[in-house]
Amino acid sequence: MTTTARRPGDNDFTIRIANVNGTGSASANSTLMKSLFRMGIPVSGKNFFPSNIQGLPTWYEIRVSGDGYVARSGRVDLMVAMNAETYRKDHADVAPGGYLVYDSTWPRSALFNRTDIHVLGVPLSRICNENFPTARARVLMKNIMYVGVLAALLDLDRDVIAALLKEQFAAKASLLEANQKALDLGYAYARENFSCPLPFRARTLGRTAGHIMIDGNTTAALGCLFAGATVGAWYPITPSTSLMDGFRKFCEKWRKDPETGKANFCIVQAEDELAAAGMVMGAGWNGARAFTPTSGPGISLMGEILGYAYYAEIPMVLFDVQRCGPSTGMPTRTQQADLMACAYASHGDTRHVLLFPSSPEEAFYAAVQAFDLAERLQTPVIVLTDLDIGMNDWMCRDLQWDDAYRPDRGKVLTAEQIEALPKFQRYVDADGDGIAARTLPGTHPKGGFFTRGSGHNQFGGYTEDSAEYREVVDRLLRKWDTAKTLVPKPVVETSERCRTGFLTIGSCDDAVREARDRLAAGGVPLDYLRVKGFPFGREVQEYLDSHDRVYVVEQNRDAQLRSLLLLETRTTQDKLVPVLHYDGLPLTAGFVIDAVNADLARGKAA
Amino acid sequence: MSYIAKPKVAHPQLPKNDLGFTVRDYEGAMSTLCAGCGHDSITSAIIQAAFEQSIPPHRLAKMSGIGCSSKTPAYFASASHGINTVHGRMPAVATGANAANPDLYYVGVSGDGDSLSIGLGQFLHAVRRNLNMVYVLENNGVYGLTKGQFSASADLGSKAKKGETNQQPPIDPVQTLVSLGATFVARSFSGDKEQLVPLIRAALAHRGFAFIDVISPCVTFNDHEGSTKSYTFTRKHAHVAMYADYVAPAKEIRAEYAAGAAMPVTLHDGSRIVLRKADGAYDPTDQAAAFSYLTKATAAGEIPTGLLYLKTGRPDMHELANTPDVPLATMAWEKVCPGSATLGKIQDRFR
Ligand SMILES: Cc1ncc(C[n+]2csc(CCOP(=O)(O)OP(=O)(O)O)c2C)c(N)n1
Ligand code: SF4
Ligand SMILES: [Mg+2]
């Protein structure tokens, strides 16, 4: 436990459910989470699952926080131990004073011997066997039965749960009946045998109106749908797969032409990531908004095409849903360790525009922005999320869409504009922003040109002439300066006199904010900046200039964000204090607080 | 299209095609390849075929990878867009381009290194998708651009210029593609323009992946004694298995074709290919028979040429994806963005 551990209270506790992968627990867990959400209490649901389809341990963690802190809490107040294989670990992980619920059909009092926690045995299997006839129901109904037990222990609103079950099994009356029965059985057993509710419990609150519970792959897919992406190419990889699954599902429903029945989208399952990137680039060359979702290993493979698209100036959008590296690493664990790989992906002087959404909500807007930026800047844009954002359930404000939005297709010449030109010259920077106008294939005979990744001059012709080569790559740097003014600005929260602050990125947001509040409450106020895009703009430089000590919080071992700051701004090593979390689990506020306190203690000792 | 290229000013006697263009309108930049390189002859066959086929020059989209062969799209149709991609990855780029806009003539040019070594995977997957494009493999048995290493199409026992002998069996793209059920598989020789031009025309008219393996001697690194991709060797061993005459949509099939061994096949645009068997045993529409013929002929040291396998009617990538005929790239905004009311509806599922 961290030194900053706190006691649970009403609407302030964490439940962890230990399951076996593939036993149908997911829907029960989601029912539990959603019932809390519908009671108006801020909540988050994080799934810790193995890289396996069936049989290995999996955990689902629900943090309930009336105050709205939904980062991983790093503690377990109520454990539901449904997997005998992990009993020992699950028992050990319960915070002192906490509770453990398990299936006591097979009593394990010798194993569960801690005296500082409460062990609540519920004979789930026995009750199921007595009440359900089929083998399958007996396994499945155990899940919803523990939800019933928790409903009693935490005083959940049973009408809310019943409504959720009704929605879920609207089409299957028999299943609804069985689930409701299992829920009631669990509830009744707990009421009879334990003193309910527990000292910490759920209390109806009004804090979730105008919010949804959603994961970031789904919102990114929605962003692609609304941004008008028409071509998607991909090769399956955890944790990005559900992004394309989501896009396909949304397109099937909302992109089928009502008159012709035609699909106004084209999704290609590529043979590998080299091909996926090539397809996206080909579609971008031809004027479509195209994207590919991937993860670290895919980024490694896409390098050559990314360099080509940078140099030949072709828009394309990538989503890197980061997972734990290096190499195959831990595919079902989260990290932010592809920052450097993405920023400079490919050989030669190559650099890429990156976006760093912090939540599913931001992932939606970042997706739309990525297409605008890619077309405006004629270059690849990589949206970096991570497994935590991409696959976990987050409470987000309702996504908004402005019907007046029109895509920024950038400097693409129309047939009329080409016709009016004396001669089309692909890489001539007419207005000094580093961006030259392009033409799309088939538009106009005068617009034809030959796109190449080999040395070219400003007219698009092949060159090996030093001056002509430099003309183009120097202009690309001017374009980079333009990019600095176009990528989203950082979130900055400063106070007059504060000279110490956080600087963080992406999904660290919630944990760092919670840490900041708690540190401030303890008399240590800190400023806050979260980068939302790369290249870093003026605001990042100013923040670094105006602070003496900056805690750079990120989820990788090698301080990659800190390295980027050192490379791309004029800040100095000594004032950037790395706070690095890289065990594959999402960051907690406790970790950040401990790191800051340790640094402050070192400062005092020195 | 409302915009049509103005024909280049040319000699008034030069023949014009249906659009009023002369062959000069299909030319490109000056070639920088070695004098006598087979690739240059293929370029001129492509120019001739596009001219005869009356394709508006700017409606061609030229795709290539990396290699001497892959440079050649710069040497034809300068009014059209072209993209010289990275080594071995042209098929994927062509797939994406085609996904965005089905309404262009995609002509891919590649080499044996580009398609059979580094890019073999992408090449075969484009075949599998039946991507609607012409794919010309300029096959010289070596990596020309990196100075003459054996490629994956080098024949067993063939000799490199510096003397070493190739000890690995070749990947024969024609046999490979017939075995995959590619929809249009042909082989020709860069020195045989008479055979090559109608094949390219037929390939342009074919809907689906139209593949032409063109033996194209590398005069600098693979045209010596002991090479099996030299001018001399190819002239001696090339064996026409199937004549293919291209017949434009409006033209009648001549009576003599209808009789005997001739077999007219109608393509999706109404044009026809009339296949004439040079060898009585051969049926280019029967996959198993074609494969067996090709393996036997190759084992006997022959290089079968002509349109070797043809299958019409198999859906291409777009038909399988049920996409519209108009380009997705420029689709009207109302058709691609579902709007705020829909976003509200979608979100109700997440409450
Ligand atoms: C990734 C990568 N590896 C290696 C090369 C070097 N390279 C350029 S062309 C080529 C071989 C081309 O052979 P082929 O496709 O047969 O073309 P040819 O020159 O014979 O027409 C190689 C290996 C490259 N350009 N890119
Ligand atoms: S090296 Fe060979 S393939 Fe390349 S241009 Fe010269 S002759 Fe042609
Ligand atoms: Mg070659």
XYZ file of C-alpha atoms in Angstrom, chain A:
606
model
C 0.000 0.000 0.000
C 1.114 3.524 -0.627
C 1.520 5.976 2.202
C -1.339 7.924 0.699
C -3.943 5.167 1.030
C -7.245 6.349 2.363
C -10.270 4.749 3.924
C -13.308 3.943 1.842
C -16.547 5.804 2.440
C -19.978 6.227 0.943
C -19.636 6.655 -2.824
C -15.891 6.308 -2.415
C -14.637 2.767 -2.774
C -13.238 0.275 -5.247
C -14.627 -3.125 -6.157
C -12.490 -5.725 -7.870
C -13.986 -8.849 -9.364
C -11.688 -11.762 -10.083
C -13.001 -13.978 -12.871
C -11.845 -16.633 -15.283
C -11.577 -15.447 -18.894
C -14.433 -16.708 -21.044
C -16.979 -17.550 -18.316
C -19.508 -14.870 -19.217
C -18.713 -12.482 -16.397
C -18.331 -9.437 -18.643
C -22.020 -8.657 -18.906
C -22.561 -9.056 -15.145
C -19.677 -6.710 -14.442
C -20.957 -4.193 -16.893
C -24.433 -4.387 -15.341
C -22.890 -3.669 -11.968
C -20.940 -0.697 -13.264
C -23.830 0.725 -15.202
C -26.203 0.451 -12.269
C -23.867 2.652 -10.236
C -23.640 5.054 -13.171
C -27.402 5.211 -13.462
C -27.631 5.919 -9.750
C -25.834 9.119 -10.661
C -22.486 8.216 -9.120
C -19.263 8.818 -11.088
C -17.620 5.516 -11.799
C -14.992 3.886 -14.021
C -14.554 0.292 -15.105
C -11.172 -1.174 -15.901
C -10.624 -4.599 -17.271
C -7.376 -6.430 -16.555
C -7.377 -9.327 -18.903
C -4.899 -11.884 -20.200
C -3.705 -12.287 -23.764
C -5.786 -15.417 -24.071
C -9.292 -16.383 -25.111
C -10.370 -18.750 -22.394
C -9.247 -20.053 -19.053
C -6.817 -17.489 -17.672
C -7.513 -15.088 -14.816
C -9.122 -11.722 -15.510
C -10.072 -8.875 -13.193
C -12.586 -6.119 -13.500
C -12.192 -3.112 -11.294
C -14.870 -0.561 -10.589
C -13.996 2.646 -8.869
C -16.906 4.520 -7.367
C -16.174 8.162 -6.649
C -18.806 10.708 -5.729
C -16.090 13.344 -6.099
C -15.546 12.314 -9.709
C -12.057 10.814 -9.409
C -12.106 7.964 -11.836
C -8.461 7.053 -12.343
C -7.413 3.649 -11.057
C -7.490 3.922 -7.270
C -4.759 1.421 -6.526
C -6.683 -0.153 -3.666
C -9.395 -2.794 -3.314
C -12.113 -2.313 -0.734
C -14.395 -5.073 -1.877
C -13.043 -8.130 -3.649
C -15.301 -10.632 -5.374
C -13.086 -13.690 -5.712
C -14.615 -15.937 -8.364
C -11.423 -17.653 -9.476
C -9.959 -20.264 -7.143
C -6.669 -20.080 -9.046
C -6.075 -16.513 -7.859
C -7.607 -16.772 -4.365
C -4.242 -16.327 -2.701
C -3.361 -13.140 -4.554
C -6.893 -11.732 -4.408
C -7.012 -12.323 -0.664
C -3.683 -10.543 -0.246
C -4.774 -7.552 -2.349
C -7.718 -6.482 -0.199
C -7.020 -3.256 1.674
C -7.012 -3.594 5.479
C -10.557 -3.247 6.733
C -11.909 -4.378 3.364
C -14.165 -7.254 2.345
C -13.774 -10.426 0.337
C -16.742 -12.281 -1.153
C -16.180 -15.803 -2.462
C -18.030 -18.951 -3.426
C -18.189 -20.855 -0.156
C -19.756 -23.967 -1.658
C -16.212 -25.163 -1.060
C -15.188 -23.422 2.189
C -11.606 -22.091 2.303
C -11.311 -20.756 5.816
C -7.718 -21.989 6.152
C -6.625 -20.015 3.113
C -8.605 -16.873 3.872
C -6.977 -16.303 7.219
C -6.321 -12.565 7.354
C -7.704 -11.046 10.501
C -7.694 -7.482 9.193
C -10.335 -8.076 6.535
C -13.860 -9.478 6.454
C -14.434 -12.671 4.502
C -18.004 -13.209 3.308
C -18.704 -16.688 1.977
C -21.699 -17.114 -0.321
C -22.424 -20.645 -1.590
C -22.994 -19.400 -5.130
C -22.526 -22.753 -6.876
C -24.775 -24.592 -4.441
C -27.574 -22.027 -4.803
C -27.209 -22.132 -8.575
C -27.291 -25.909 -8.663
C -30.448 -25.925 -6.579
C -32.202 -23.350 -8.719
C -31.117 -23.796 -12.328
C -31.523 -26.989 -14.340
C -28.861 -26.743 -17.062
C -25.098 -26.896 -16.659
C -24.641 -23.749 -18.712
C -27.102 -21.703 -16.653
C -25.454 -22.901 -13.463
C -22.146 -21.424 -14.594
C -23.537 -18.233 -16.088
C -25.986 -17.374 -13.325
C -23.270 -17.326 -10.701
C -22.149 -14.051 -12.272
C -25.393 -12.193 -11.960
C -25.854 -13.737 -8.527
C -22.783 -11.980 -7.147
C -24.223 -8.777 -8.547
C -27.254 -9.525 -6.346
C -24.977 -10.029 -3.345
C -23.275 -6.701 -4.039
C -26.642 -5.019 -4.495
C -27.386 -5.936 -0.880
C -23.925 -5.141 0.484
C -23.720 -1.762 -1.255
C -27.402 -0.923 -1.186
C -27.674 -0.588 -4.938
C -30.967 0.509 -6.434
C -32.557 -2.778 -7.484
C -35.010 -1.079 -9.808
C -32.094 0.316 -11.747
C -30.557 -3.152 -12.058
C -33.871 -4.680 -13.083
C -34.252 -2.036 -15.797
C -30.756 -2.772 -17.081
C -31.509 -6.489 -17.255
C -34.726 -5.787 -19.118
C -32.864 -3.768 -21.726
C -30.168 -6.359 -22.056
C -32.518 -9.307 -22.481
C -35.313 -7.500 -24.259
C -35.382 -10.169 -26.927
C -34.972 -13.197 -24.633
C -37.661 -13.425 -22.009
C -36.438 -16.706 -20.538
C -32.959 -15.317 -19.984
C -34.387 -12.220 -18.377
C -36.332 -14.323 -15.956
C -33.320 -16.458 -15.041
C -31.111 -13.425 -14.537
C -33.648 -11.659 -12.399
C -34.039 -14.788 -10.319
C -30.278 -15.151 -9.825
C -30.051 -11.502 -8.863
C -32.815 -11.927 -6.251
C -31.279 -15.116 -4.871
C -27.932 -13.401 -4.338
C -29.596 -10.391 -2.817
C -31.704 -12.445 -0.422
C -28.775 -14.565 0.722
C -26.690 -11.510 1.557
C -29.558 -9.811 3.399
C -30.130 -12.897 5.496
C -26.546 -13.706 6.335
C -24.636 -10.425 6.522
C -25.261 -7.074 8.016
C -26.235 -4.963 5.035
C -25.247 -2.481 3.828
C -21.538 -2.317 4.544
C -20.004 0.739 6.225
C -19.264 2.055 2.730
C -22.126 1.997 0.283
C -23.596 3.567 -2.796
C -25.870 6.559 -2.379
C -27.934 7.945 -5.233
C -26.317 11.116 -6.523
C -27.047 13.410 -9.444
C -23.631 13.611 -10.988
C -23.826 11.567 -14.149
C -26.511 13.363 -16.144
C -25.185 14.483 -19.524
C -22.588 11.739 -19.435
C -22.062 8.417 -21.151
C -19.989 5.360 -20.274
C -17.871 4.499 -23.267
C -14.429 3.310 -24.332
C -11.997 5.246 -26.499
C -11.852 2.847 -29.417
C -15.582 3.316 -29.834
C -15.345 7.096 -29.638
C -12.380 7.167 -32.038
C -14.428 5.072 -34.447
C -17.269 7.554 -34.079
C -14.810 10.354 -34.767
C -13.774 8.650 -38.006
C -17.419 8.199 -38.960
C -18.309 11.816 -38.335
C -15.103 13.177 -39.871
C -16.143 11.528 -43.109
C -13.415 8.886 -43.285
C -14.347 6.579 -46.152
C -11.414 4.187 -46.380
C -10.107 2.131 -43.486
C -7.376 -0.467 -43.706
C -6.122 -2.527 -40.824
C -4.473 -5.638 -39.551
C -5.876 -6.942 -36.265
C -3.862 -6.199 -33.138
C -4.791 -5.822 -29.488
C -5.744 -3.321 -28.179
C -6.744 -1.494 -31.370
C -8.994 -4.091 -32.994
C -12.247 -2.856 -31.526
C -11.661 0.526 -33.168
C -12.128 -0.906 -36.641
C -14.864 -3.256 -35.397
C -16.683 -0.192 -34.111
C -16.155 1.763 -37.317
C -17.525 -1.111 -39.366
C -20.565 -1.441 -37.145
C -21.329 2.272 -37.284
C -20.799 2.349 -41.050
C -23.094 -0.629 -41.615
C -25.784 1.291 -39.816
C -25.181 4.902 -40.806
C -23.215 4.831 -44.048
C -25.387 2.590 -46.158
C -26.968 4.630 -48.899
C -30.698 4.606 -48.136
C -31.580 4.719 -51.836
C -29.081 2.371 -53.411
C -28.089 0.194 -50.447
C -24.462 0.787 -51.418
C -21.737 1.029 -48.804
C -20.369 4.552 -48.680
C -17.198 3.253 -47.089
C -14.541 0.685 -47.891
C -12.801 -1.294 -45.167
C -9.922 -3.502 -46.210
C -8.462 -6.109 -43.896
C -4.845 -5.925 -44.970
C -2.323 -8.758 -45.045
C -0.100 -6.926 -42.554
C 0.585 -3.438 -41.248
C 2.954 -2.592 -44.083
C 0.035 -3.076 -46.417
C -2.447 -1.336 -44.128
C -0.268 1.772 -44.086
C 0.277 1.566 -47.846
C -3.457 1.356 -48.445
C -4.171 4.343 -46.268
C -1.492 6.312 -48.061
C -2.839 5.281 -51.469
C -6.317 6.395 -50.473
C -4.932 9.671 -49.124
C -3.026 10.244 -52.354
C -6.328 9.803 -54.137
C -8.138 12.265 -51.898
C -10.052 10.061 -49.459
C -9.999 10.458 -45.709
C -8.372 7.201 -44.734
C -7.064 5.729 -41.511
C -5.616 2.680 -39.847
C -5.795 1.666 -36.198
C -2.815 -0.204 -34.819
C -0.521 -0.657 -31.842
C 3.250 -0.586 -31.266
C 4.297 -3.571 -33.402
C 2.247 -2.154 -36.277
C 3.928 1.239 -35.936
C 7.301 -0.477 -36.261
C 6.192 -2.053 -39.543
C 4.645 1.117 -40.918
C 7.858 3.086 -40.700
C 8.838 3.070 -44.362
C 5.451 4.252 -45.592
C 5.282 6.920 -42.894
C 8.583 8.342 -44.086
C 7.356 8.302 -47.661
C 4.114 10.074 -46.784
C 6.061 12.672 -44.815
C 8.438 13.380 -47.701
C 5.984 13.092 -50.595
C 3.388 14.944 -48.469
C 0.402 12.680 -48.444
C -2.267 12.884 -45.737
C -2.967 9.797 -43.657
C -4.326 9.148 -40.169
C -3.117 6.485 -37.769
C -4.349 5.496 -34.350
C -1.738 3.941 -32.123
C -3.581 2.350 -29.218
C -0.449 1.813 -27.181
C 0.208 -1.346 -25.264
C 3.082 -2.552 -23.135
C 6.344 -2.979 -25.095
C 9.058 -3.657 -26.037
C 8.445 -6.219 -28.773
C 5.256 -8.225 -28.200
C 5.520 -7.141 -24.585
C 2.313 -7.455 -22.612
C -0.365 -7.031 -25.278
C -3.217 -6.586 -22.818
C -1.520 -4.082 -20.558
C -1.303 -0.341 -21.012
C 1.639 1.995 -21.573
C 2.648 5.233 -23.282
C 5.885 3.959 -24.682
C 5.535 4.679 -28.406
C 6.013 8.433 -28.153
C 9.512 8.496 -29.599
C 8.800 5.763 -32.124
C 5.848 7.740 -33.476
C 7.395 11.208 -33.331
C 10.305 10.213 -35.521
C 9.036 7.063 -37.218
C 11.096 6.177 -40.325
C 14.646 6.860 -41.447
C 16.063 10.192 -42.512
C 15.010 13.559 -41.155
C 11.422 12.593 -40.537
C 8.984 13.895 -37.957
C 5.291 13.461 -37.452
C 2.344 15.345 -36.080
C 0.917 13.593 -33.022
C -2.262 14.027 -31.004
C -2.612 12.884 -27.399
C -6.218 12.587 -26.262
C -6.634 11.923 -22.545
C -9.971 10.134 -22.553
C -12.554 8.588 -24.856
C -14.220 11.986 -25.002
C -11.086 13.633 -26.317
C -10.391 10.682 -28.610
C -13.591 11.509 -30.476
C -12.561 15.104 -31.117
C -8.934 14.172 -31.759
C -10.013 11.760 -34.474
C -11.873 14.515 -36.299
C -9.002 16.933 -35.821
C -6.510 14.363 -37.091
C -8.184 14.251 -40.491
C -8.332 18.027 -40.730
C -4.679 18.352 -39.774
C -3.533 15.557 -42.063
C -5.215 17.171 -45.050
C -4.282 20.733 -44.117
C -0.635 19.781 -43.527
C -0.504 16.992 -46.156
C 1.250 14.646 -43.797
C 0.637 11.646 -41.537
C -1.039 12.377 -38.232
C -0.845 9.783 -35.490
C -3.408 9.789 -32.690
C -1.827 8.156 -29.669
C -4.198 6.638 -27.180
C -3.523 3.561 -25.078
C -5.186 0.401 -23.895
C -6.626 2.152 -20.870
C -8.366 4.785 -22.979
C -9.127 2.460 -25.868
C -10.647 -0.511 -24.085
C -11.820 0.567 -20.653
C -15.141 2.118 -19.734
C -14.860 5.807 -18.957
C -17.443 8.286 -17.871
C -17.437 11.084 -20.440
C -19.479 14.162 -21.076
C -21.894 13.679 -23.961
C -20.125 13.998 -27.290
C -21.180 17.087 -29.208
C -21.397 17.515 -32.950
C -21.676 20.827 -34.732
C -23.696 20.326 -37.888
C -22.010 23.377 -39.375
C -18.690 21.516 -39.365
C -17.166 20.987 -42.795
C -13.955 19.068 -43.291
C -10.783 21.011 -44.010
C -9.574 19.300 -47.156
C -6.518 21.542 -47.276
C -4.989 22.983 -50.393
C -6.504 20.733 -53.032
C -6.934 22.409 -56.382
C -10.223 22.069 -58.210
C -10.357 21.407 -61.941
C -11.218 25.086 -62.492
C -8.231 26.221 -60.447
C -5.898 23.907 -62.321
C -7.304 25.049 -65.629
C -6.519 28.653 -64.703
C -2.869 27.901 -63.855
C -0.139 28.466 -66.406
C 1.501 25.280 -65.076
C 0.946 23.133 -61.998
C 3.977 22.866 -59.732
C 3.536 20.417 -56.918
C 5.908 21.602 -54.222
C 6.012 25.362 -54.651
C 5.171 27.205 -51.431
C 3.129 30.124 -52.710
C 2.164 31.763 -49.422
C 4.998 30.997 -47.028
C 3.227 28.558 -44.701
C 5.317 25.684 -45.987
C 2.323 23.969 -47.561
C 2.095 23.612 -51.336
C -1.139 22.990 -53.207
C -1.799 19.484 -54.456
C -3.978 17.957 -57.153
C -5.905 14.717 -57.099
C -5.534 12.050 -59.783
C -8.044 12.284 -62.584
C -9.088 15.871 -61.876
C -7.533 17.667 -64.787
C -4.912 16.863 -67.445
C -2.822 19.835 -66.413
C -2.722 18.622 -62.817
C -0.850 15.394 -63.435
C 2.469 14.858 -61.672
C 4.643 12.023 -60.529
C 4.758 11.425 -56.785
C 8.058 10.051 -55.586
C 9.910 9.282 -52.394
C 13.207 9.869 -54.125
C 14.846 13.288 -54.168
C 12.615 15.835 -55.782
C 12.682 19.543 -56.436
C 9.951 22.062 -55.777
C 8.375 21.279 -59.132
C 8.075 17.594 -58.251
C 10.831 16.530 -60.638
C 13.490 13.983 -59.747
C 16.650 15.588 -58.447
C 20.052 14.807 -57.055
C 20.970 18.472 -56.943
C 21.957 19.559 -53.423
C 20.337 22.957 -53.560
C 17.103 21.650 -55.020
C 16.959 18.870 -52.433
C 17.520 21.323 -49.591
C 14.881 23.668 -50.921
C 12.277 20.972 -50.312
C 13.429 19.632 -46.950
C 13.878 23.153 -45.601
C 10.363 23.992 -46.630
C 9.187 20.893 -44.756
C 10.643 22.512 -41.637
C 8.640 25.656 -42.331
C 5.598 23.450 -42.587
C 6.544 21.987 -39.209
C 6.469 25.501 -37.752
C 2.999 25.931 -39.195
C 2.007 22.643 -37.578
C 3.001 24.079 -34.188
C 0.279 26.674 -34.557
C -2.363 24.199 -35.712
C -2.123 21.260 -33.312
C -4.379 21.533 -30.265
C -3.025 23.727 -27.513
C -2.122 22.186 -24.167
C -4.409 22.319 -21.159
C -2.740 24.775 -18.784
C -3.770 25.606 -15.235
C -1.454 27.971 -13.452
C -1.575 30.289 -10.474
C 0.361 33.517 -10.071
C 3.262 32.580 -7.897
C 3.629 28.869 -8.398
C 7.040 27.853 -9.785
C 6.490 24.113 -9.565
C 4.161 22.147 -11.728
C 3.139 18.969 -13.451
C 3.536 18.325 -17.136
C 1.762 15.242 -18.367
C 0.144 13.504 -21.281
C -2.852 11.422 -22.373
C -4.444 9.012 -19.952
C -2.305 10.222 -17.026
C -4.715 13.139 -16.793
C -7.187 11.845 -14.204
C -4.597 10.424 -11.844
C -2.439 13.546 -11.987
C -5.415 15.810 -11.381
C -6.459 13.755 -8.398
C -2.901 13.841 -7.085
C -2.793 17.584 -7.616
C -5.996 18.120 -5.616
C -4.795 15.946 -2.785
C -1.355 17.567 -2.710
C -2.953 21.005 -2.703
C -5.198 19.960 0.165
C -2.035 18.928 1.997
C -0.423 22.306 1.388
C 1.557 21.545 -1.773
C 0.007 23.482 -4.668
C 1.268 22.626 -8.127
C 0.539 24.006 -11.579
C -0.650 21.777 -14.368
C -0.017 21.351 -18.069
C -1.115 18.497 -20.286
C 0.197 18.383 -23.844
C -2.409 17.565 -26.456
C -0.293 17.631 -29.561
C 3.154 17.440 -31.099
C 5.030 19.515 -32.257
C 4.851 21.484 -29.041
C 3.612 25.021 -29.463
C 4.468 28.280 -27.767
C 2.372 27.528 -24.672
C 4.511 24.533 -23.728
C 7.677 26.583 -24.027
C 6.213 29.362 -21.883
C 5.155 26.922 -19.184
C 8.610 25.395 -19.072
C 10.180 28.851 -18.966
C 8.001 30.005 -16.110
C 8.590 27.023 -13.811
C 11.680 25.947 -11.913
C 10.674 22.384 -11.274
C 8.399 20.358 -13.495
C 7.210 16.829 -12.726
C 6.933 15.115 -16.078
C 4.453 12.314 -15.483
C 4.177 9.584 -18.130
C 3.703 5.849 -18.492
C 6.965 4.481 -19.826
C 10.372 3.588 -18.446
C 12.517 5.849 -20.556
C 10.939 9.230 -19.932
C 10.024 9.625 -23.578
C 7.862 12.705 -23.134
C 10.663 14.291 -21.151
C 13.095 13.438 -23.950
C 10.803 15.031 -26.523
C 10.629 18.173 -24.401
C 14.406 18.305 -24.143
C 14.784 17.801 -27.873
C 12.072 20.120 -29.069
C 12.093 23.031 -26.589
C 14.817 25.055 -24.950
C 14.302 23.640 -21.484
C 16.972 22.018 -19.335
C 17.559 18.551 -17.912
C 17.759 19.580 -14.266
C 14.312 21.066 -13.949
C 12.411 18.209 -15.509
C 11.802 15.575 -12.821
C 10.710 12.278 -14.373
C 7.738 10.516 -12.775
C 7.581 7.189 -14.549
C 4.924 4.517 -14.230
C 5.400 1.543 -16.499
C 4.181 -1.700 -14.892
C 1.393 -2.042 -17.455
C -1.420 -0.958 -15.143
C -2.999 2.473 -15.412
C -1.458 5.239 -13.347
C -2.810 6.017 -9.861
C -2.875 9.295 -7.960
C -1.101 7.583 -5.068
C 1.900 6.823 -7.257
C 2.171 10.436 -8.353
C 1.786 11.792 -4.811
C 4.461 9.442 -3.528
C 6.829 10.495 -6.300
C 6.306 14.197 -5.581
C 6.658 13.710 -1.841
C 9.838 11.718 -2.306
C 11.282 14.469 -4.491
C 10.312 17.141 -1.981
C 11.870 15.123 0.828
C 15.085 14.784 -1.185
C 15.092 18.546 -1.728
C 14.750 19.175 2.010
C 17.467 16.699 2.863
C 19.899 18.279 0.410
